[in-house]
mmCIF file of C-alpha atoms in Angstrom:
data_model
loop_
_atom_site.group_PDB
_atom_site.id
_atom_site.type_symbol
_atom_site.label_atom_id
_atom_site.label_comp_id
_atom_site.label_asym_id
_atom_site.label_seq_id
_atom_site.Cartn_x
_atom_site.Cartn_y
_atom_site.Cartn_z
ATOM 1 C CA MET H 231 -60.846 -150.984 -117.658
ATOM 2 C CA ASP H 232 -57.185 -150.003 -117.924
ATOM 3 C CA GLU H 233 -56.651 -146.160 -117.165
ATOM 4 C CA ASN H 234 -54.608 -145.648 -120.039
ATOM 5 C CA GLU H 235 -57.320 -146.873 -122.316
ATOM 6 C CA ASN H 236 -59.756 -144.302 -120.882
ATOM 7 C CA THR H 237 -57.535 -141.604 -122.725
ATOM 8 C CA PHE H 238 -58.678 -142.870 -126.299
ATOM 9 C CA GLN H 239 -62.281 -142.773 -125.311
ATOM 10 C CA LEU H 240 -64.115 -139.853 -126.853
ATOM 11 C CA GLY H 241 -66.405 -138.493 -123.991
ATOM 12 C CA TRP H 242 -66.369 -136.791 -120.823
ATOM 13 C CA PHE H 243 -67.543 -139.836 -118.780
ATOM 14 C CA ARG H 244 -67.677 -143.670 -118.797
ATOM 15 C CA ARG H 245 -70.677 -145.279 -117.147
ATOM 16 C CA GLU H 246 -70.629 -148.133 -114.777
ATOM 17 C CA GLY H 247 -74.132 -148.665 -113.278
ATOM 18 C CA GLU H 248 -75.211 -145.418 -111.647
ATOM 19 C CA LEU H 249 -71.802 -144.044 -111.380
ATOM 20 C CA PHE H 250 -70.050 -141.831 -114.054
ATOM 21 C CA PHE H 251 -66.416 -141.831 -113.918
ATOM 22 C CA PRO H 252 -64.747 -138.915 -115.537
ATOM 23 C CA LEU H 253 -62.207 -139.569 -118.251
ATOM 24 C CA PRO H 254 -59.135 -137.759 -118.456
ATOM 25 C CA LEU H 255 -60.516 -135.178 -121.031
ATOM 26 C CA ALA H 256 -62.918 -133.848 -118.339
ATOM 27 C CA GLN H 257 -59.794 -132.644 -116.389
ATOM 28 C CA ALA H 258 -59.890 -128.677 -115.869
ATOM 29 C CA LEU H 259 -56.963 -126.462 -116.156
ATOM 30 C CA TRP H 260 -57.443 -124.886 -112.892
ATOM 31 C CA ARG H 261 -56.278 -128.041 -110.952
ATOM 32 C CA GLU H 262 -55.426 -131.522 -111.815
ATOM 33 C CA ASP H 263 -57.861 -133.168 -109.506
ATOM 34 C CA GLN H 264 -60.862 -130.817 -110.735
ATOM 35 C CA MET H 265 -63.500 -131.448 -113.586
ATOM 36 C CA HIS H 266 -63.960 -128.495 -115.894
ATOM 37 C CA GLY H 267 -67.523 -127.093 -116.184
ATOM 38 C CA VAL H 268 -68.052 -128.451 -119.777
ATOM 39 C CA ALA H 269 -68.216 -132.015 -118.335
ATOM 40 C CA VAL H 270 -70.235 -130.988 -115.392
ATOM 41 C CA SER H 271 -72.862 -129.025 -117.365
ATOM 42 C CA GLY H 272 -73.163 -131.727 -119.792
ATOM 43 C CA LEU H 273 -74.111 -134.512 -117.253
ATOM 44 C CA LEU H 274 -76.500 -132.276 -115.810
ATOM 45 C CA ALA H 275 -78.130 -131.613 -119.001
ATOM 46 C CA ARG H 276 -78.263 -135.268 -119.847
ATOM 47 C CA THR H 277 -79.910 -135.915 -116.515
ATOM 48 C CA LEU H 278 -82.397 -133.271 -117.124
ATOM 49 C CA GLU H 279 -83.198 -134.318 -120.685
ATOM 50 C CA LEU H 280 -83.569 -138.022 -119.585
ATOM 51 C CA ALA H 281 -86.141 -136.974 -116.899
ATOM 52 C CA VAL H 282 -88.334 -135.158 -119.455
ATOM 53 C CA HIS H 283 -87.996 -138.018 -121.839
ATOM 54 C CA ASP H 284 -89.096 -140.562 -119.038
ATOM 55 C CA LEU H 285 -92.305 -138.552 -118.822
ATOM 56 C CA GLY H 286 -92.990 -139.188 -122.535
ATOM 57 C CA ARG H 287 -93.005 -135.372 -123.296
ATOM 58 C CA GLY H 288 -91.469 -135.387 -126.708
ATOM 59 C CA ASP H 289 -93.622 -132.289 -127.335
ATOM 60 C CA LEU H 290 -91.358 -130.187 -125.303
ATOM 61 C CA VAL H 291 -88.178 -128.257 -126.079
ATOM 62 C CA PRO H 292 -85.798 -126.831 -123.729
ATOM 63 C CA ALA H 293 -85.948 -122.967 -123.183
ATOM 64 C CA ARG H 294 -84.010 -122.124 -120.007
ATOM 65 C CA TYR H 295 -81.070 -123.962 -118.563
ATOM 66 C CA GLN H 296 -79.532 -122.664 -115.178
ATOM 67 C CA VAL H 297 -76.313 -124.259 -113.565
ATOM 68 C CA ASP H 298 -74.961 -123.398 -110.099
ATOM 69 C CA LEU H 299 -71.188 -124.633 -109.782
ATOM 70 C CA PHE H 300 -70.809 -124.088 -106.042
ATOM 71 C CA ARG H 301 -68.320 -126.654 -105.345
ATOM 72 C CA PRO H 302 -65.305 -128.052 -107.666
ATOM 73 C CA ALA H 303 -66.505 -131.172 -108.825
ATOM 74 C CA ARG H 304 -63.388 -133.788 -108.423
ATOM 75 C CA MET H 305 -62.173 -136.377 -110.862
ATOM 76 C CA ILE H 306 -63.879 -139.226 -109.057
ATOM 77 C CA GLY H 307 -66.913 -141.274 -109.503
ATOM 78 C CA THR H 308 -70.209 -139.182 -109.756
ATOM 79 C CA THR H 309 -73.864 -139.900 -109.523
ATOM 80 C CA ALA H 310 -76.704 -137.740 -111.124
ATOM 81 C CA ARG H 311 -80.197 -137.535 -110.195
ATOM 82 C CA ALA H 312 -83.519 -135.489 -111.397
ATOM 83 C CA THR H 313 -86.599 -134.254 -109.858
ATOM 84 C CA VAL H 314 -89.660 -132.969 -111.688
ATOM 85 C CA VAL H 315 -90.987 -129.831 -110.054
ATOM 86 C CA ARG H 316 -93.874 -129.318 -112.129
ATOM 87 C CA GLU H 317 -95.633 -130.743 -115.269
ATOM 88 C CA GLY H 318 -98.224 -128.791 -117.170
ATOM 89 C CA PRO H 319 -99.712 -128.970 -120.491
ATOM 90 C CA ARG H 320 -97.192 -126.619 -121.942
ATOM 91 C CA LEU H 321 -94.340 -127.003 -119.555
ATOM 92 C CA VAL H 322 -92.145 -128.960 -117.403
ATOM 93 C CA LEU H 323 -89.769 -127.713 -114.895
ATOM 94 C CA VAL H 324 -87.183 -130.037 -113.787
ATOM 95 C CA ASP H 325 -84.171 -129.782 -111.076
ATOM 96 C CA ALA H 326 -81.053 -132.055 -111.339
ATOM 97 C CA VAL H 327 -77.909 -132.500 -109.100
ATOM 98 C CA ILE H 328 -74.590 -134.407 -109.294
ATOM 99 C CA GLU H 329 -73.122 -135.702 -106.160
ATOM 100 C CA GLN H 330 -69.647 -137.221 -104.899
ATOM 101 C CA ASP H 331 -69.326 -139.161 -101.935
ATOM 102 C CA GLY H 332 -72.706 -138.166 -100.869
ATOM 103 C CA GLU H 333 -72.027 -134.414 -101.068
ATOM 104 C CA ILE H 334 -73.792 -132.160 -103.768
ATOM 105 C CA MET H 335 -71.465 -130.476 -106.080
ATOM 106 C CA ALA H 336 -73.523 -129.021 -108.705
ATOM 107 C CA ARG H 337 -77.358 -128.059 -109.225
ATOM 108 C CA ALA H 338 -79.251 -127.201 -112.418
ATOM 109 C CA SER H 339 -82.718 -126.292 -113.422
ATOM 110 C CA ALA H 340 -84.374 -126.297 -116.815
ATOM 111 C CA THR H 341 -87.726 -125.281 -118.362
ATOM 112 C CA PHE H 342 -89.025 -127.286 -121.321
ATOM 113 C CA LEU H 343 -91.833 -125.584 -123.170
ATOM 114 C CA GLN H 344 -94.237 -126.760 -125.700
ATOM 115 C CA PRO H 345 -93.549 -124.786 -129.128
ATOM 116 C CA THR H 346 -96.362 -122.895 -130.638
ATOM 117 C CA LYS H 347 -97.156 -120.661 -133.339
ATOM 118 C CA ALA H 348 -95.633 -117.018 -133.031
ATOM 119 C CA PRO H 349 -97.699 -114.181 -133.096
ATOM 120 C CA ALA H 350 -97.837 -111.975 -136.237
ATOM 121 C CA THR H 351 -96.258 -108.950 -134.739
ATOM 122 C CA THR H 352 -93.053 -107.049 -134.873
ATOM 123 C CA VAL H 353 -90.728 -106.048 -132.067
ATOM 124 C CA TRP H 354 -87.361 -104.654 -131.721
ATOM 125 C CA THR H 355 -84.281 -106.889 -132.157
ATOM 126 C CA SER H 356 -80.618 -106.524 -132.403
ATOM 127 C CA PRO H 357 -79.008 -104.929 -135.191
ATOM 128 C CA ASP H 358 -77.612 -106.792 -138.266
ATOM 129 C CA ASP H 359 -74.232 -107.423 -136.779
ATOM 130 C CA ARG H 360 -74.509 -111.089 -135.969
ATOM 131 C CA PRO H 361 -71.763 -113.768 -135.733
ATOM 132 C CA THR H 362 -71.065 -116.346 -138.406
ATOM 133 C CA PRO H 363 -69.121 -119.657 -138.123
ATOM 134 C CA PRO H 364 -65.502 -119.960 -139.163
ATOM 135 C CA PRO H 365 -64.683 -120.406 -143.072
ATOM 136 C CA PRO H 366 -65.457 -124.267 -144.121
ATOM 137 C CA GLU H 367 -61.853 -124.836 -144.955
ATOM 138 C CA LEU H 368 -60.938 -124.180 -141.266
ATOM 139 C CA LEU H 369 -63.551 -126.967 -140.072
ATOM 140 C CA PRO H 370 -63.630 -130.827 -140.080
ATOM 141 C CA ALA H 371 -66.192 -132.818 -141.468
ATOM 142 C CA ALA H 372 -69.790 -132.097 -139.871
ATOM 143 C CA GLY H 373 -70.026 -133.871 -136.548
ATOM 144 C CA GLU H 374 -66.399 -134.456 -136.189
ATOM 145 C CA HIS H 375 -64.669 -133.308 -133.053
ATOM 146 C CA HIS H 376 -62.019 -130.873 -133.343
ATOM 147 C CA VAL H 377 -60.015 -128.510 -131.050
ATOM 148 C CA PRO H 378 -62.038 -125.429 -130.153
ATOM 149 C CA ILE H 379 -61.599 -122.603 -132.614
ATOM 150 C CA PHE H 380 -61.332 -119.037 -131.689
ATOM 151 C CA ALA H 381 -61.550 -115.419 -133.223
ATOM 152 C CA SER H 382 -60.497 -112.371 -131.373
ATOM 153 C CA GLU H 383 -58.149 -109.505 -132.416
ATOM 154 C CA ARG H 384 -56.770 -112.439 -134.547
ATOM 155 C CA PRO H 385 -58.715 -114.353 -137.258
ATOM 156 C CA TRP H 386 -60.194 -117.695 -136.667
ATOM 157 C CA SER H 387 -57.527 -120.328 -135.547
ATOM 158 C CA ASN H 388 -57.229 -123.011 -132.897
ATOM 159 C CA ASN H 389 -53.817 -121.311 -131.774
ATOM 160 C CA PHE H 390 -54.683 -120.510 -128.157
ATOM 161 C CA THR H 391 -51.747 -118.452 -127.551
ATOM 162 C CA GLU H 392 -52.406 -115.760 -130.441
ATOM 163 C CA HIS H 393 -56.034 -115.171 -129.047
ATOM 164 C CA GLN H 394 -54.643 -114.181 -125.551
ATOM 165 C CA ASN H 395 -55.645 -110.359 -125.998
ATOM 166 C CA SER H 396 -58.451 -107.992 -125.245
ATOM 167 C CA GLY H 397 -60.314 -108.184 -128.618
ATOM 168 C CA ARG H 398 -63.937 -109.466 -128.817
ATOM 169 C CA HIS H 399 -63.678 -113.288 -128.506
ATOM 170 C CA GLN H 400 -65.994 -115.891 -130.195
ATOM 171 C CA THR H 401 -65.799 -119.589 -130.354
ATOM 172 C CA TRP H 402 -66.716 -122.386 -132.567
ATOM 173 C CA GLN H 403 -66.942 -126.086 -131.123
ATOM 174 C CA THR H 404 -68.238 -129.307 -131.678
ATOM 175 C CA ALA H 405 -69.566 -131.042 -128.666
ATOM 176 C CA MET H 406 -68.127 -134.288 -127.413
ATOM 177 C CA PRO H 407 -70.361 -137.246 -126.061
ATOM 178 C CA ILE H 408 -71.220 -136.737 -122.472
ATOM 179 C CA VAL H 409 -70.759 -140.571 -121.859
ATOM 180 C CA ALA H 410 -68.417 -142.324 -123.974
ATOM 181 C CA ASP H 411 -70.334 -144.537 -126.629
ATOM 182 C CA GLU H 412 -73.464 -142.386 -126.454
ATOM 183 C CA GLU H 413 -74.682 -139.872 -129.119
ATOM 184 C CA CYS H 414 -74.453 -136.261 -127.830
ATOM 185 C CA THR H 415 -78.046 -134.663 -128.428
ATOM 186 C CA PRO H 416 -78.253 -130.992 -129.515
ATOM 187 C CA PHE H 417 -79.486 -130.072 -126.075
ATOM 188 C CA GLN H 418 -76.527 -131.761 -124.384
ATOM 189 C CA ALA H 419 -74.188 -130.022 -127.062
ATOM 190 C CA VAL H 420 -75.461 -126.570 -126.145
ATOM 191 C CA ALA H 421 -75.540 -127.098 -122.529
ATOM 192 C CA SER H 422 -72.046 -128.358 -122.355
ATOM 193 C CA ILE H 423 -70.448 -125.702 -124.563
ATOM 194 C CA ALA H 424 -72.354 -123.037 -122.764
ATOM 195 C CA ASP H 425 -69.646 -123.258 -120.102
ATOM 196 C CA ALA H 426 -67.225 -121.940 -122.589
ATOM 197 C CA THR H 427 -68.927 -118.618 -122.192
ATOM 198 C CA SER H 428 -66.583 -118.060 -119.558
ATOM 199 C CA MET H 429 -63.802 -118.314 -122.015
ATOM 200 C CA VAL H 430 -65.302 -115.805 -124.512
ATOM 201 C CA VAL H 431 -66.244 -113.178 -122.014
ATOM 202 C CA ASN H 432 -63.320 -113.433 -119.474
ATOM 203 C CA TRP H 433 -60.418 -113.987 -121.636
ATOM 204 C CA GLY H 434 -58.054 -111.027 -122.047
ATOM 205 C CA ARG H 435 -54.439 -110.073 -122.377
ATOM 206 C CA GLY H 436 -53.650 -111.396 -119.010
ATOM 207 C CA GLY H 437 -55.362 -114.732 -119.663
ATOM 208 C CA VAL H 438 -58.510 -116.172 -117.939
ATOM 209 C CA GLU H 439 -58.576 -114.136 -114.697
ATOM 210 C CA PHE H 440 -62.038 -115.052 -113.617
ATOM 211 C CA ILE H 441 -63.726 -118.396 -112.774
ATOM 212 C CA ASN H 442 -67.494 -118.719 -113.507
ATOM 213 C CA THR H 443 -69.757 -119.827 -110.556
ATOM 214 C CA ASP H 444 -72.697 -120.570 -112.655
ATOM 215 C CA ILE H 445 -73.963 -120.958 -116.525
ATOM 216 C CA GLY H 446 -77.385 -119.449 -117.515
ATOM 217 C CA LEU H 447 -78.956 -120.372 -121.163
ATOM 218 C CA ALA H 448 -81.854 -119.137 -122.600
ATOM 219 C CA LEU H 449 -82.910 -120.739 -125.962
ATOM 220 C CA SER H 450 -85.430 -119.962 -128.622
ATOM 221 C CA ARG H 451 -84.665 -123.191 -130.372
ATOM 222 C CA LEU H 452 -82.316 -125.970 -130.112
ATOM 223 C CA PRO H 453 -78.981 -125.843 -132.237
ATOM 224 C CA GLU H 454 -79.367 -127.568 -135.728
ATOM 225 C CA ASP H 455 -76.835 -130.098 -134.846
ATOM 226 C CA THR H 456 -73.966 -130.525 -132.143
ATOM 227 C CA SER H 457 -71.790 -127.669 -133.738
ATOM 228 C CA LEU H 458 -72.026 -124.146 -132.643
ATOM 229 C CA GLY H 459 -70.544 -120.732 -131.442
ATOM 230 C CA LEU H 460 -70.411 -118.166 -128.679
ATOM 231 C CA ARG H 461 -69.682 -114.636 -129.138
ATOM 232 C CA VAL H 462 -69.411 -112.272 -126.287
ATOM 233 C CA THR H 463 -71.736 -109.368 -126.256
ATOM 234 C CA ASP H 464 -70.899 -107.617 -123.032
ATOM 235 C CA HIS H 465 -68.654 -108.006 -119.955
ATOM 236 C CA VAL H 466 -69.171 -105.658 -116.653
ATOM 237 C CA THR H 467 -67.197 -106.094 -113.569
ATOM 238 C CA SER H 468 -66.922 -104.540 -110.199
ATOM 239 C CA ASP H 469 -64.869 -105.482 -106.859
ATOM 240 C CA GLY H 470 -63.879 -108.861 -108.564
ATOM 241 C CA VAL H 471 -67.307 -109.756 -109.569
ATOM 242 C CA ALA H 472 -67.925 -109.866 -113.367
ATOM 243 C CA VAL H 473 -71.070 -110.679 -115.461
ATOM 244 C CA GLY H 474 -70.506 -111.848 -118.931
ATOM 245 C CA THR H 475 -73.221 -112.309 -121.705
ATOM 246 C CA ALA H 476 -72.653 -114.038 -125.111
ATOM 247 C CA GLU H 477 -74.960 -115.021 -128.107
ATOM 248 C CA VAL H 478 -75.385 -118.590 -129.002
ATOM 249 C CA PHE H 479 -75.325 -119.181 -132.805
ATOM 250 C CA ASP H 480 -75.035 -122.098 -135.348
ATOM 251 C CA ARG H 481 -74.907 -122.091 -139.039
ATOM 252 C CA SER H 482 -78.547 -120.854 -139.349
ATOM 253 C CA GLY H 483 -78.129 -117.922 -137.103
ATOM 254 C CA VAL H 484 -78.282 -116.794 -133.546
ATOM 255 C CA PHE H 485 -80.778 -118.782 -131.413
ATOM 256 C CA GLY H 486 -80.063 -117.919 -127.633
ATOM 257 C CA THR H 487 -78.162 -116.046 -124.926
ATOM 258 C CA ALA H 488 -75.461 -117.699 -122.337
ATOM 259 C CA THR H 489 -74.499 -115.658 -119.361
ATOM 260 C CA VAL H 490 -72.061 -116.420 -116.573
ATOM 261 C CA THR H 491 -71.069 -115.001 -113.025
ATOM 262 C CA SER H 492 -67.555 -114.854 -112.230
ATOM 263 C CA LEU H 493 -65.151 -114.280 -109.347
ATOM 264 C CA ALA H 494 -61.720 -113.128 -110.059
ATOM 265 C CA ASN H 495 -59.297 -115.899 -109.590
ATOM 266 C CA THR H 496 -55.798 -114.267 -110.228
ATOM 267 C CA ARG H 497 -54.061 -116.910 -108.056
ATOM 268 C CA ARG H 498 -54.812 -119.426 -110.755
ATOM 269 C CA THR H 499 -55.040 -117.776 -113.900
ATOM 270 C CA VAL H 500 -55.360 -119.781 -116.826
ATOM 271 C CA ASP H 501 -52.557 -118.186 -119.118
ATOM 272 C CA PHE H 502 -52.320 -119.233 -122.644
ATOM 273 C CA SER H 503 -49.274 -117.159 -123.599
ATOM 274 C CA GLY H 504 -46.606 -119.258 -124.947
ATOM 275 C CA SER H 505 -48.740 -122.348 -123.856
ATOM 276 C CA GLU H 506 -48.558 -125.880 -125.434
ATOM 277 C CA TRP H 507 -52.216 -125.075 -126.760
ATOM 278 C CA ASP H 508 -50.745 -123.515 -130.084
ATOM 279 C CA GLY H 509 -52.850 -125.534 -132.464
ATOM 280 C CA SER H 510 -50.361 -128.164 -132.877
ATOM 281 C CA ARG H 511 -52.090 -130.965 -130.666
ATOM 282 C CA ASP H 512 -55.356 -131.705 -129.441
ATOM 283 C CA HIS H 513 -56.928 -129.812 -126.569
ATOM 284 C CA PRO H 514 -59.677 -131.428 -124.569
ATOM 285 C CA GLY H 515 -62.022 -128.481 -124.801
ATOM 286 C CA ALA H 516 -62.554 -124.656 -123.951
ATOM 287 C CA GLY H 517 -63.747 -125.300 -120.324
ATOM 288 C CA ALA H 518 -61.356 -123.916 -117.819
#
């Protein structure tokens, strides 16, 4: 396949047998030869989900998802494999890794649980201040991919430059297919977009000055489709180590929490002030 043709494929990877080749849209903003975490997390989630499907456990839903991003994945052929750690009547625990040139670049684990009837009890929950999607007039048709939309000190828009501020950030995105010509599932959507937690929690007046080393996701249910949002709920930092938390929501409300642990990375700050990502052209995604 001609390299220029890859540019027009909608997805993070193209598949050739057991190998997944990152498409140009999977390139990170940190370095030209590095994949962003959205693509890495999406491929890991796809691998985990297929492993559970192969067990015939359609009665389960993903409830916990954890990714460790301990090596920068490169823009080269990648393999992915999963291992079932535990299968029980009400849960399945699965691990997955992606490898490049025989070296593990990232790993993930997920717990899939069997839904049941909720107890009739009352517990404390967060106040009524809950996020909502952008106004419909700012969004394309449902399911259609679009440039990530952000809100901060400024209202919802896809102009990255105007959102470089210290306000409370949130984003709304529609997930791309993990593999070109495959349909993105709701789990793959939320698992891949979860990497954008780093954008909403670490993006300040100086740009994105932290790089996340992991992704944590806890879900009470799946998103209703492949469009969903993240809004920062907290950011704490000490000696260059930061922990950020965001609430995960769709058009029906909040359904989970995402966390990232990050390291200061000021030598390679992603700076959107005066950048080309001003809403005038397509952007691959919010993953730095």
